[in-house]
Amino acid sequence: DGGITQSPKYLFRKEGQNVTLSCEQNLNHDAMYWYRQDPGQGLRLIYYSQIVNDFQKGDIAEGYSVSREKKESFPLTVTSAQKNPTAFYLCASSMDGQVLNSPLHFGNGTRLTVT
Amino acid sequence: AQSVTQPDIHITVSEGASLELRCNYSYGATPYLFWYVQSPGQGLQLLLKYFSGDTLVQGIKGFEAEFKRSQSSFNLRKPSVHWSDAAEYFCAVGAYKRGSQGNLIFGKGTKLSVKP
């Protein structure tokens, strides 16, 4: 079955450490996205990528970094510069970069806890 | 700037009862509107979307939504709720940004509980 795989489901880190969240898709989608979700909040866009080797900052990119070396992979690194990293992180993809016309497909998320 | 408001944080309905979840948006032009559903610990799934045309939109799982421009609303409805509908529901508005592919702005969500 095609879909988006995020791993691990739960991740624990000490403050000051960088951590990388994995996102892999086998939908052959061009565009991929990272969202952050906090309790009682909507989703906020961190980074997105419309094509390989290109990505753009979203609304809350500070303290995060991404890469898009392969079409199917879009890892997110939460750096020590991110002041409040504990959150639920969702990866998504869409067929093309026209997010308004091609629906988002979401992974099942990674819950990151930093202590 | 575009925004989305979901006035109800938490709603409880009895199984078999009808459901309406409210969504109000702020956007200068005709918006692209979406409803997504999220089960606990899971990602989001698209229920339905409105781009243009008929203002009553049918979606998956028996849901529908009505676009009312005069009220800036896009409320989600279901005639008879099932226990499996318990989840969190997100309304989103999409808008084009110059030089980009556009972005989705999500509301804060409405959590639905279903009583047996």
XYZ file of C-alpha atoms in Angstrom:
231
model
C 0.000 0.000 0.000
C 1.228 3.490 -0.796
C 1.603 5.940 1.995
C 3.790 8.043 4.219
C 5.933 6.504 6.927
C 7.158 8.524 9.853
C 9.593 7.045 12.297
C 9.894 6.650 15.145
C 6.420 7.119 16.584
C 7.826 8.354 19.910
C 11.161 10.075 20.397
C 12.808 11.286 23.572
C 15.813 13.599 23.721
C 17.723 15.660 26.195
C 17.722 19.404 25.863
C 20.610 20.663 23.755
C 20.691 17.681 21.423
C 19.763 17.804 17.765
C 17.307 15.151 16.627
C 16.221 14.055 13.141
C 12.713 12.868 12.326
C 12.281 10.579 9.370
C 9.618 10.872 6.664
C 9.417 8.543 3.681
C 6.692 8.361 1.015
C 6.079 5.872 -1.760
C 3.247 7.792 -3.388
C 5.539 9.306 -6.028
C 4.443 12.747 -4.842
C 6.506 15.761 -5.789
C 5.727 17.936 -2.785
C 6.384 17.211 0.874
C 5.643 19.184 4.035
C 6.403 19.278 7.742
C 3.820 20.517 10.229
C 3.973 20.977 13.963
C 0.918 20.331 16.139
C 0.582 21.457 19.758
C -2.373 20.626 22.050
C -5.367 22.812 21.309
C -3.621 24.317 18.318
C -4.014 23.835 14.641
C -1.214 22.707 12.398
C 1.601 25.112 11.671
C 3.832 24.737 8.636
C 7.547 24.357 9.337
C 9.058 23.651 5.914
C 7.893 22.449 2.536
C 9.517 21.161 -0.612
C 7.983 21.202 -4.065
C 10.785 19.324 -5.828
C 13.980 17.500 -5.032
C 16.870 19.673 -3.863
C 14.568 22.600 -3.171
C 12.708 23.592 -0.029
C 11.108 26.686 1.461
C 10.549 27.964 4.974
C 7.068 27.861 6.350
C 5.599 29.933 9.138
C 7.727 28.580 11.991
C 11.051 27.470 10.472
C 13.340 28.875 13.162
C 15.252 26.126 14.938
C 14.504 23.526 12.268
C 16.310 22.325 9.159
C 15.401 19.958 6.323
C 16.883 18.321 3.266
C 15.335 16.866 0.124
C 18.009 14.787 -1.573
C 15.558 12.132 -2.773
C 11.987 12.455 -3.963
C 10.712 9.972 -1.404
C 12.490 11.360 1.661
C 12.156 14.616 3.590
C 13.876 14.407 7.005
C 13.399 17.140 9.584
C 16.116 18.066 12.067
C 15.044 19.753 15.278
C 18.072 21.679 16.450
C 19.031 22.858 19.901
C 18.065 26.361 18.757
C 14.372 25.420 18.788
C 13.123 26.823 22.081
C 10.072 24.599 22.553
C 10.703 21.405 20.588
C 8.282 19.136 22.451
C 5.365 18.610 20.057
C 3.653 16.252 17.625
C 5.266 16.457 14.190
C 3.361 15.553 11.049
C 4.798 14.949 7.615
C 2.595 15.253 4.543
C 2.863 15.014 0.809
C 0.848 16.092 -2.209
C 0.948 15.082 -5.848
C 2.300 18.410 -6.929
C 3.154 21.679 -5.335
C -0.340 23.056 -5.897
C -1.506 22.252 -2.408
C -4.871 23.854 -3.039
C -5.664 21.433 -5.848
C -3.941 18.227 -4.790
C -4.910 17.080 -1.303
C -2.404 16.529 1.463
C -1.665 12.959 2.548
C -0.403 12.721 6.095
C 1.815 10.301 7.957
C 0.900 9.118 11.449
C 3.239 11.552 13.137
C 6.173 11.498 15.535
C 5.710 12.652 19.110
C 8.929 14.320 20.259
C 9.579 14.928 23.935
C 12.593 16.968 25.006
C 13.518 17.136 28.674
C -4.567 37.845 6.252
C -6.566 34.677 6.026
C -7.621 32.915 9.213
C -9.890 30.120 10.385
C -11.987 29.990 13.531
C -13.542 26.868 14.958
C -15.621 28.229 17.854
C -16.214 24.903 19.578
C -13.241 23.267 21.248
C -15.113 20.139 22.318
C -18.541 18.761 21.377
C -20.304 15.683 22.722
C -23.190 14.080 20.851
C -25.124 10.872 21.312
C -24.675 8.078 18.841
C -27.299 8.394 16.131
C -27.784 12.114 16.690
C -27.051 14.717 14.063
C -23.839 16.717 14.094
C -22.797 20.179 12.994
C -19.260 21.491 13.477
C -18.772 25.179 12.876
C -16.043 26.845 10.858
C -15.678 30.521 10.032
C -12.982 31.900 7.794
C -11.531 35.226 6.935
C -10.278 35.700 3.403
C -10.688 38.440 0.825
C -11.421 36.326 -2.233
C -13.222 33.072 -2.814
C -11.444 30.631 -0.555
C -10.458 27.041 -0.959
C -11.965 25.245 2.042
C -11.206 21.866 3.554
C -12.242 19.625 6.413
C -9.791 17.089 7.805
C -10.277 14.470 10.528
C -7.642 13.190 12.940
C -7.997 10.076 15.077
C -5.937 10.030 18.301
C -2.201 9.685 17.639
C -2.728 9.608 13.896
C -2.265 11.870 10.932
C -5.032 13.829 9.234
C -7.371 12.509 6.582
C -9.209 14.696 4.094
C -13.001 14.537 4.496
C -14.032 16.992 1.810
C -13.064 20.167 0.028
C -14.736 23.132 -1.666
C -13.210 25.050 -4.541
C -16.158 26.410 -6.490
C -19.559 25.465 -7.844
C -22.222 23.781 -5.761
C -22.054 25.164 -2.250
C -23.092 21.840 -0.680
C -20.150 19.441 -0.795
C -20.315 15.726 -0.129
C -17.395 13.962 1.451
C -16.330 10.583 2.724
C -17.853 8.735 5.697
C -21.251 10.379 5.166
C -20.100 13.928 5.902
C -21.159 17.037 4.036
C -20.369 20.734 4.338
C -22.058 23.881 3.126
C -20.234 26.986 1.976
C -22.075 30.175 2.896
C -20.302 33.217 1.544
C -22.604 35.688 3.312
C -21.725 34.156 6.663
C -18.082 33.302 5.844
C -18.807 29.810 7.054
C -18.119 26.240 6.009
C -19.900 24.076 8.565
C -19.504 20.308 8.594
C -22.584 18.125 9.076
C -23.527 14.508 9.448
C -27.140 13.309 9.859
C -26.382 10.400 12.174
C -23.162 10.078 14.135
C -21.446 6.730 14.692
C -19.145 5.932 17.626
C -16.254 5.655 15.156
C -16.666 9.352 14.291
C -15.101 10.330 17.621
C -11.982 12.252 16.594
C -10.689 15.756 16.160
C -11.858 17.762 13.166
C -9.920 20.539 11.507
C -11.192 23.154 9.110
C -8.639 24.742 6.795
C -8.635 27.601 4.337
C -6.251 27.770 1.434
C -4.987 30.781 -0.356
C -2.476 31.489 -3.046
C 0.606 33.422 -2.189
C 2.416 35.311 -4.890
C 5.381 33.260 -6.061
C 4.434 30.113 -4.207
C 2.005 27.296 -4.457
C -0.198 28.552 -1.729
C -0.643 27.519 1.840
C -3.252 25.999 4.094
C -4.267 27.743 7.302
C -5.727 25.326 9.820
C -8.202 26.057 12.577
C -7.447 24.880 16.105
C -9.749 21.930 15.819
C -12.953 20.631 17.395
C -12.773 17.442 19.393
C -15.849 15.256 18.960
C -16.889 12.773 21.632
C -19.726 10.309 20.988
C -21.922 8.990 23.810
C -23.343 5.496 23.459
